[in-house]
Amino acid sequence: MTISLTQAILLGLFCGIAKCCIPYTAGAFMYNTVIFNAVIVGAVLGDMPHAMMIGASLQLIYLGVIAAGGNQPTDPCLAAYVAIPVAMASGLNTNAAVALAVPVGLLGVQISNLLYLAAGFFAQKADVYAEKGDAKGMIGWSIVGVGLMRLICFASLLTVALYFGSGALQGVLDDIPKFVTNGLTAMGACLPAVGFAIIANLISKPKFVPFFFAGFFLIQYTKIGTIPLLMMGAFITFLYVTFTKNEYTSNAGYDEDEDEDEDEDEDEEEFEQEERILSKKDILKSYLVYWFTAEICHSFERMQAPGFCAALVPALKKFYPNKEDKPHYIEALKRNMTFFNTEAHWGGGPCLGLTLAMEEKKSRNYDAIPGEMIVNLKTGLMGPLAGIGDTISWSTLMYLFIGLFLPLAKQGNPLGGIGPIVLLTVICFGIGYFLTSKCYTFGYSFAENMLKSGLINMIITGASILGLFMMGGLAATYVTVSTPIKFATSTYTTTLQSILNSIAPGILPLIVVLCIWGYLAKVKRNYFAATLGVTIISLVLGCIGVII
């Protein structure tokens, strides 16, 4: 297969769009995973089954990758748009494609970091327009300008690399000796263990670790499919949460100090009884703007602040409709262009709803609420809520859905890539809009009660247990490392693998996963070092014939 110029340009554009993270949920899914990008590559190159099978293998090494706090350890998106087309054009097997994806993913992170640095200049230019009350100019620089920069950069680089690079690579691949090919095969068998170890480390607590082993050995001994595994895991999770729910609700009551806040609560109730300026349609519009722009504007200097401010603009124009209100409108733009970063469903929803409510109250009586109070409220909530969102939406739900549909992807079915992104988008968007609406309507008390009720802790516990159970089962399926070492005597021959299987089936893959997990948990949470270490060790052991 030869990649035409048109195909290279199309793949470059799709990669650039994915790197812009538009809209937030679907965009972040594409940004942090491989599997839906494989659908796009397959559609452009006209060979969907081949693209999906390679994409499924690549996805395994990137399980657990999330851009927590805006920091990404590697770039699955760029790796997908380079490794899958090149493998298809050059006739690479999946293991060689995995070997190619690792350095490309690491390079992609460095390119993204340079663009995040450059985006700070655009945010500063946007401040000039905010000072004038020119929201269009502010959005044009900080969101549209940054998005175009990212799109053009990745699209042009990828187009050139695919059009000129895939053919040149074929000549190199033809000369690879057999022992190196064996090493690449071993590396492809081991690298998925990195993904499972990363996600297990992200969502686990010591008391939940047995659920990982339960999922792993259930698959090894019964060979059941993904759907029965999910059903059994959900049942076990339900039982655990049901019998331990008192742990999460025992601290649901308010502190004694709350009596001191009665005046504040009365003010909130008074505000809740006032006629609201914003309709449900206005709230939806604000959240949609934030949802679409939260990550396009990403920079090290402001993170999501321009997108958050853009989401407030339609509401602020309703709060300050008159010409004499323009100084207040400008002040509102400026204070909401300050640093802001959170997870856009569980964190962005409450922060946006509360900011809308407080900005509305301030517009009614400008001196009633200091501007610093609005900024401090966002700053105080964004970190804790981001931790909740990253744990539930990205570390658990996203990879549960991927694991559920991965068998379809391995069979070459595009539903293996479409199913997870659709489910995650529908569920997470609904959560984000619901929290935005409720926090606008009921104010800070809703967010406070939600955190104190114990419901969030129950959700996190359930997601962690189900996630670990599923990751254990999937690790048993997709970490396929084994050893060909034989022991021969004058009377019989046996293999090391058969001895290991007699102890416990799948013990070698389990050891690999646990070693990486232990390194991440006890030594250093360095995903780059873990990936690099496994790559080198498995390649060497494969080349000398210790593992396959």
XYZ file of C-alpha atoms in Angstrom:
548
model
C 0.000 0.000 0.000
C 1.165 3.518 -0.837
C -0.053 6.574 1.060
C -1.153 9.214 -1.444
C -0.712 12.934 -0.897
C -4.479 13.345 -0.403
C -4.533 10.613 2.233
C -1.509 12.103 3.992
C -3.167 15.547 4.072
C -6.459 14.120 5.390
C -4.700 12.168 8.135
C -2.689 15.275 9.038
C -5.870 17.353 9.338
C -7.659 14.743 11.454
C -4.628 14.485 13.732
C -4.491 18.280 14.069
C -8.183 18.395 14.981
C -7.709 15.627 17.549
C -4.769 17.532 19.075
C -7.060 20.557 19.483
C -9.301 18.480 21.785
C -12.608 19.555 20.218
C -15.031 19.051 21.946
C -13.700 18.299 25.405
C -14.932 14.730 26.015
C -14.530 13.268 22.538
C -11.410 15.362 21.929
C -9.720 14.246 25.144
C -10.625 10.648 24.316
C -8.842 10.962 20.962
C -5.996 12.893 22.572
C -5.298 10.231 25.202
C -6.093 7.012 23.339
C -5.492 5.191 20.064
C -8.630 3.230 19.359
C -10.959 5.843 17.763
C -8.058 7.354 15.835
C -7.626 3.878 14.307
C -11.188 4.143 12.957
C -10.295 7.392 11.184
C -7.048 5.966 9.784
C -8.892 2.897 8.514
C -11.561 5.041 6.845
C -9.009 7.299 5.113
C -6.747 4.457 3.942
C -9.640 2.176 2.974
C -8.655 -0.829 5.118
C -10.661 -0.688 8.316
C -10.029 -4.245 9.630
C -6.246 -3.907 9.340
C -6.224 -0.462 10.966
C -8.430 -1.627 13.851
C -6.316 -4.688 14.583
C -3.115 -2.625 14.705
C -4.883 0.085 16.718
C -6.117 -2.460 19.280
C -2.555 -3.677 19.829
C -1.250 -0.119 20.189
C -4.046 0.781 22.593
C -2.882 -1.850 25.046
C 0.413 -0.047 25.712
C -1.407 3.244 26.299
C -3.993 2.064 28.830
C -3.838 4.383 31.814
C -2.550 7.432 29.927
C -4.395 10.583 31.009
C -3.372 14.237 30.855
C -3.868 14.869 34.582
C -3.191 18.510 35.374
C -2.416 19.074 31.708
C 0.675 16.842 31.865
C 0.814 13.884 29.496
C 3.523 11.202 29.840
C 3.297 10.172 26.166
C 1.212 10.987 23.088
C -1.047 8.098 21.995
C -2.804 10.293 19.428
C 0.272 11.151 17.339
C 1.570 7.599 17.792
C -1.682 6.290 16.280
C -1.573 8.621 13.276
C 2.040 7.679 12.519
C 2.406 4.025 13.522
C -0.871 2.676 12.086
C -0.550 4.206 8.563
C 3.162 3.407 8.351
C 2.546 -0.188 9.479
C -0.210 -0.581 6.909
C 1.851 0.955 4.099
C 5.080 -0.865 4.948
C 3.649 -4.252 5.845
C 4.782 -4.099 9.471
C 3.322 -6.608 11.894
C 1.624 -5.318 15.031
C 4.687 -5.833 17.215
C 6.868 -3.688 14.956
C 4.100 -1.062 14.907
C 4.207 -1.012 18.714
C 7.981 -0.492 18.569
C 7.501 2.465 16.216
C 4.714 4.002 18.336
C 6.796 4.331 21.512
C 9.359 6.933 20.295
C 6.726 8.776 18.236
C 4.542 9.129 21.332
C 7.427 10.565 23.336
C 8.256 13.022 20.536
C 4.620 14.150 20.399
C 4.726 15.224 24.055
C 7.682 17.528 23.383
C 5.921 19.123 20.406
C 2.791 19.680 22.503
C 4.832 21.248 25.303
C 6.368 23.746 22.860
C 2.899 24.666 21.598
C 1.587 25.079 25.170
C 4.476 27.449 25.789
C 3.711 29.441 22.634
C 0.003 29.600 23.539
C 0.901 31.795 26.514
C 1.740 34.600 24.040
C -1.765 34.333 22.554
C -3.313 34.533 26.038
C -1.376 37.738 26.737
C -2.596 39.261 23.468
C -6.139 38.297 24.477
C -5.717 40.298 27.710
C -5.403 43.463 25.619
C -8.835 42.860 24.145
C -10.317 41.911 27.522
C -9.164 45.310 28.821
C -11.303 46.909 26.095
C -14.301 44.664 26.705
C -13.833 43.122 23.244
C -14.829 39.493 23.794
C -14.524 38.619 20.099
C -10.907 39.763 19.972
C -10.162 37.969 23.235
C -11.650 34.701 21.926
C -10.012 35.165 18.530
C -6.527 35.294 20.015
C -6.740 32.934 22.968
C -8.950 30.210 21.446
C -9.191 30.441 17.644
C -5.573 31.497 17.224
C -4.226 28.764 19.507
C -6.420 26.149 17.824
C -5.183 27.123 14.359
C -1.573 27.031 15.560
C -1.978 23.485 16.868
C -3.910 22.333 13.812
C -1.387 23.703 11.315
C 1.637 22.439 13.242
C 0.505 18.823 13.635
C -1.199 18.650 10.233
C 1.871 19.850 8.337
C 4.342 17.680 10.283
C 2.248 14.537 9.907
C 1.509 15.100 6.216
C 5.206 15.393 5.400
C 6.149 12.420 7.601
C 3.544 10.096 6.086
C 3.983 11.102 2.455
C 7.770 10.997 2.373
C 8.618 8.719 5.292
C 6.569 5.527 4.877
C 8.271 4.445 1.661
C 11.784 5.111 2.991
C 11.034 2.997 6.064
C 10.203 -0.067 3.970
C 13.803 -0.465 2.781
C 15.056 -0.416 6.368
C 12.508 -2.992 7.506
C 13.453 -5.449 4.770
C 16.966 -5.734 6.235
C 15.961 -6.397 9.872
C 17.511 -9.728 11.031
C 15.315 -12.474 12.487
C 16.615 -12.178 16.049
C 15.613 -8.474 16.089
C 12.162 -9.447 14.822
C 11.930 -11.908 17.730
C 12.891 -9.086 20.084
C 10.154 -6.872 18.657
C 7.643 -9.690 19.127
C 8.638 -10.066 22.778
C 8.421 -6.309 23.255
C 4.909 -6.290 21.777
C 3.909 -9.018 24.229
C 5.303 -7.157 27.263
C 4.424 -3.506 26.611
C 0.667 -3.905 27.241
C 1.649 -4.701 30.841
C 2.790 -1.077 31.199
C -0.685 0.202 30.366
C -2.422 -2.133 32.800
C 0.097 -1.317 35.549
C -0.344 2.432 35.038
C -4.121 2.356 35.284
C -4.059 -0.082 38.230
C -1.668 2.251 40.029
C -3.902 5.255 39.315
C -7.142 3.819 40.681
C -6.051 1.319 43.320
C -5.920 1.410 47.091
C -4.123 -1.390 48.955
C -7.377 -2.950 50.176
C -8.738 -3.128 46.615
C -5.735 -4.942 45.073
C -7.284 -8.457 45.552
C -9.965 -7.494 43.019
C -7.243 -7.225 40.354
C -6.080 -10.774 41.130
C -9.687 -11.979 41.133
C -10.256 -10.669 37.616
C -6.916 -11.988 36.378
C -7.308 -15.572 37.585
C -10.998 -15.706 36.720
C -10.033 -15.221 33.068
C -7.072 -17.600 33.289
C -9.135 -20.462 34.702
C -12.491 -19.928 32.960
C -11.598 -18.094 29.696
C -14.917 -16.205 29.850
C -15.495 -13.213 27.561
C -15.412 -9.498 28.334
C -19.186 -9.095 28.794
C -19.515 -11.899 31.408
C -16.434 -10.475 33.123
C -18.058 -7.024 33.297
C -21.334 -8.467 34.620
C -19.559 -10.433 37.331
C -17.413 -7.428 38.237
C -20.475 -5.178 38.489
C -22.199 -7.704 40.778
C -19.142 -7.978 43.055
C -18.809 -4.178 43.132
C -22.486 -3.782 44.048
C -22.137 -6.232 46.922
C -19.000 -4.538 48.270
C -20.445 -1.017 48.132
C -23.758 -2.185 49.635
C -22.115 -3.845 52.643
C -19.652 -0.997 53.266
C -21.854 2.023 52.513
C -21.889 3.087 56.178
C -18.202 3.963 55.826
C -19.091 6.644 53.282
C -22.243 8.037 54.878
C -21.091 8.148 58.513
C -19.458 11.544 57.980
C -22.244 12.959 55.856
C -23.538 15.304 58.562
C -22.471 18.878 58.882
C -19.796 20.045 61.253
C -20.685 21.917 64.402
C -19.000 24.966 62.929
C -21.803 25.214 60.388
C -23.952 27.078 62.895
C -21.574 29.997 62.467
C -22.442 30.095 58.755
C -26.198 30.588 59.230
C -26.071 34.151 57.940
C -24.289 32.964 54.795
C -26.867 30.216 54.266
C -29.702 32.718 54.653
C -28.080 34.935 52.021
C -27.854 31.959 49.684
C -31.503 31.048 50.244
C -32.490 34.669 49.634
C -30.555 34.628 46.364
C -32.089 31.319 45.341
C -35.571 32.826 45.765
C -34.772 35.774 43.472
C -35.858 35.594 39.859
C -32.965 34.300 37.812
C -31.637 36.154 34.788
C -30.432 33.055 32.963
C -32.750 30.443 31.470
C -32.001 26.738 31.077
C -31.100 27.468 27.470
C -28.542 30.051 28.633
C -26.984 27.552 31.061
C -26.766 24.939 28.326
C -25.183 27.469 25.971
C -22.568 28.421 28.557
C -21.657 24.816 29.259
C -21.525 23.989 25.546
C -19.082 26.843 24.924
C -16.886 25.679 27.793
C -17.176 22.026 26.702
C -16.060 22.892 23.165
C -13.241 25.285 24.053
C -11.842 24.098 27.405
C -8.719 22.472 25.945
C -8.260 24.302 22.622
C -6.837 27.283 24.492
C -4.547 25.223 26.743
C -1.313 26.980 27.724
C 1.127 26.628 30.585
C 0.332 30.204 31.611
C -3.501 30.081 31.790
C -4.518 26.456 31.101
C -8.323 26.487 30.504
C -8.966 30.091 31.564
C -9.751 31.539 28.086
C -12.293 28.776 27.402
C -13.875 29.245 30.824
C -14.092 33.012 30.292
C -15.575 32.535 26.794
C -18.304 30.377 28.339
C -19.252 33.268 30.640
C -19.408 35.928 27.916
C -23.064 35.404 26.815
C -24.195 35.441 30.458
C -22.066 38.471 31.356
C -23.661 40.406 28.494
C -27.062 39.685 30.066
C -25.814 40.668 33.510
C -24.369 43.955 32.224
C -26.589 44.966 29.270
C -26.171 48.753 29.485
C -23.358 50.963 28.260
C -22.721 52.314 31.753
C -22.156 48.733 32.937
C -19.191 48.227 30.629
C -16.495 48.808 33.314
C -18.092 46.038 35.403
C -18.281 43.797 32.333
C -14.573 44.373 31.647
C -13.675 43.571 35.246
C -15.621 40.326 34.994
C -13.731 39.351 31.820
C -10.371 40.131 33.416
C -10.946 38.177 36.633
C -12.131 35.124 34.681
C -9.100 35.192 32.385
C -6.862 34.315 35.331
C -5.377 30.819 35.682
C -7.961 28.029 35.739
C -7.614 24.286 35.217
C -9.811 21.360 36.174
C -11.593 18.304 34.795
C -14.394 19.756 32.683
C -17.262 17.510 33.822
C -16.946 16.957 37.570
C -14.862 20.108 38.109
C -15.789 22.480 35.287
C -19.528 21.966 35.728
C -19.725 23.033 39.392
C -17.158 25.823 38.929
C -19.037 27.230 35.928
C -22.441 27.010 37.617
C -21.212 28.653 40.824
C -19.369 31.377 38.915
C -22.505 32.176 36.905
C -24.522 32.366 40.117
C -22.010 34.615 41.882
C -21.475 36.850 38.854
C -25.246 37.272 38.615
C -25.514 38.159 42.297
C -22.631 40.615 41.935
C -24.342 42.267 38.946
C -27.433 42.909 41.100
C -25.387 44.501 43.868
C -21.846 45.075 42.664
C -20.331 45.643 46.088
C -22.027 42.657 47.742
C -19.453 40.159 46.486
C -15.780 41.072 46.056
C -14.278 39.897 42.763
C -11.584 38.066 44.710
C -14.257 35.855 46.295
C -15.316 34.552 42.874
C -11.703 33.859 41.886
C -10.932 32.198 45.226
C -13.996 29.966 45.011
C -12.936 28.641 41.598
C -9.351 28.214 42.741
C -10.381 26.341 45.868
C -12.700 23.927 44.071
C -10.853 23.241 40.830
C -8.132 21.009 42.310
C -10.223 18.637 44.483
C -12.940 18.334 41.837
C -10.340 17.682 39.130
C -9.059 14.749 41.183
C -12.570 13.325 41.356
C -13.151 13.788 37.624
C -9.800 12.359 36.555
C -10.413 9.289 38.718
C -13.977 8.586 37.615
C -14.175 9.788 34.002
C -10.671 9.286 32.652
C -8.850 6.737 34.791
C -11.823 4.393 35.159
C -14.836 4.921 32.899
C -12.841 5.587 29.725
C -10.716 2.472 30.091
C -13.651 0.326 31.189
C -15.435 1.209 27.953
C -12.274 0.619 25.924
C -11.772 -2.769 27.574
C -15.392 -3.677 26.918
C -15.108 -2.958 23.183
C -11.481 -4.022 22.669
C -12.357 -7.579 21.541
C -14.352 -6.061 18.662
C -11.391 -3.883 17.711
C -9.084 -6.924 17.752
C -11.443 -8.518 15.219
C -11.184 -5.462 12.944
C -14.650 -4.109 13.781
C -14.856 -0.261 13.853
C -17.474 -0.464 16.625
C -14.513 -1.298 18.866
C -13.416 2.335 18.487
C -16.785 4.051 18.075
C -18.568 2.465 21.059
C -16.261 3.763 23.841
C -16.130 7.353 22.613
C -19.911 7.579 22.169
C -20.696 6.104 25.595
C -18.135 8.265 27.387
C -19.261 11.450 25.617
C -22.959 10.948 26.355
C -22.449 10.058 30.026
C -19.818 12.679 30.860
C -21.502 15.529 29.008
C -24.719 14.754 30.889
C -22.841 14.835 34.211
C -21.154 18.141 33.378
C -24.341 19.894 32.302
C -26.298 18.517 35.285
C -23.706 19.828 37.753
C -23.537 23.212 35.989
C -27.315 23.610 36.136
C -27.668 22.503 39.755
C -24.791 24.633 41.037
C -26.191 27.688 39.269
C -29.671 27.039 40.657
C -28.779 26.082 44.231
C -25.408 27.766 44.651
C -22.511 26.572 46.785
C -24.756 24.514 49.049
C -25.346 21.951 46.273
C -21.640 21.379 45.662
C -20.979 21.265 49.410
C -23.774 18.757 50.070
C -22.645 16.621 47.147
C -19.142 16.365 48.580
C -20.325 15.782 52.162
C -23.007 13.201 51.409
C -20.511 10.416 50.784
C -21.970 9.766 47.314
C -18.768 10.836 45.558
C -16.666 8.503 47.695
C -19.052 5.635 46.977
C -18.804 6.295 43.237
C -15.000 6.437 43.381
C -14.859 3.209 45.406
C -17.193 1.389 43.052
C -15.333 2.640 39.994
C -11.975 1.611 41.498
C -13.145 -1.917 42.351
C -14.797 -2.512 38.980
C -11.834 -0.934 37.200
C -9.282 -3.136 38.969
C -11.377 -6.265 38.414
C -11.680 -5.516 34.689
C -8.019 -4.555 34.329
C -7.026 -7.845 35.941
C -9.159 -9.773 33.465
C -7.940 -7.768 30.477
C -4.310 -8.151 31.545
C -4.809 -11.923 31.576
C -6.115 -11.692 28.009
C -3.736 -9.236 26.384
C -0.360 -9.593 28.160
C 0.847 -12.668 26.283
C 4.516 -12.957 27.226
C 5.856 -16.504 27.588
C 9.215 -18.269 27.579
C 10.494 -20.876 25.066
C 13.272 -22.176 27.366
C 13.460 -25.973 27.396
C 14.997 -28.511 29.780
C 16.052 -31.790 28.211
C 17.286 -35.042 29.738
C 17.925 -38.460 28.211
C 14.357 -39.555 28.956
C 12.149 -36.467 28.580
C 11.980 -32.805 27.560
C 10.005 -30.124 29.355
C 9.668 -26.364 29.099
C 9.931 -23.645 31.696
C 6.550 -22.355 30.534
C 4.826 -25.647 31.387
C 6.375 -25.583 34.866
C 5.131 -22.028 35.413
C 1.656 -22.961 34.148
C 1.531 -25.844 36.637
C 2.104 -23.360 39.457
C -0.560 -20.956 38.183
C -1.695 -20.235 34.629
C -0.540 -16.858 33.362
C 1.967 -16.369 36.162
C 4.646 -14.886 33.865
C 2.381 -12.106 32.485
C 1.204 -11.454 36.055
C 4.796 -11.114 37.278
C 5.553 -8.603 34.516
C 2.493 -6.493 35.412
C 3.222 -6.624 39.144
C 6.872 -5.641 38.675
C 5.892 -2.531 36.704
C 3.048 -1.747 39.119
C 5.422 -2.078 42.075
C 7.927 0.247 40.421
C 5.277 2.893 39.789
C 3.765 2.603 43.271
C 6.843 2.181 45.468
C 9.857 3.487 43.572
C 8.865 6.343 41.306
C 5.719 7.313 39.420
C 7.602 7.834 36.168
C 5.677 6.502 33.184
C 8.420 7.371 30.726
C 11.033 5.410 32.680
C 8.674 2.435 33.055
C 7.900 2.344 29.330
C 11.542 2.790 28.351
C 12.713 0.142 30.812
C 10.194 -2.460 29.656
C 10.991 -1.662 26.020
C 14.733 -2.210 26.461
C 14.526 -5.255 28.757
C 11.895 -7.076 26.689
C 13.726 -6.289 23.438
C 17.007 -7.690 24.770
C 15.403 -10.793 26.327
C 13.482 -11.419 23.131
C 16.573 -11.075 20.955
C 18.466 -13.684 23.001
C 15.484 -16.043 23.116
C 14.546 -15.872 26.806
C 10.964 -14.666 26.184
C 8.610 -14.485 23.239
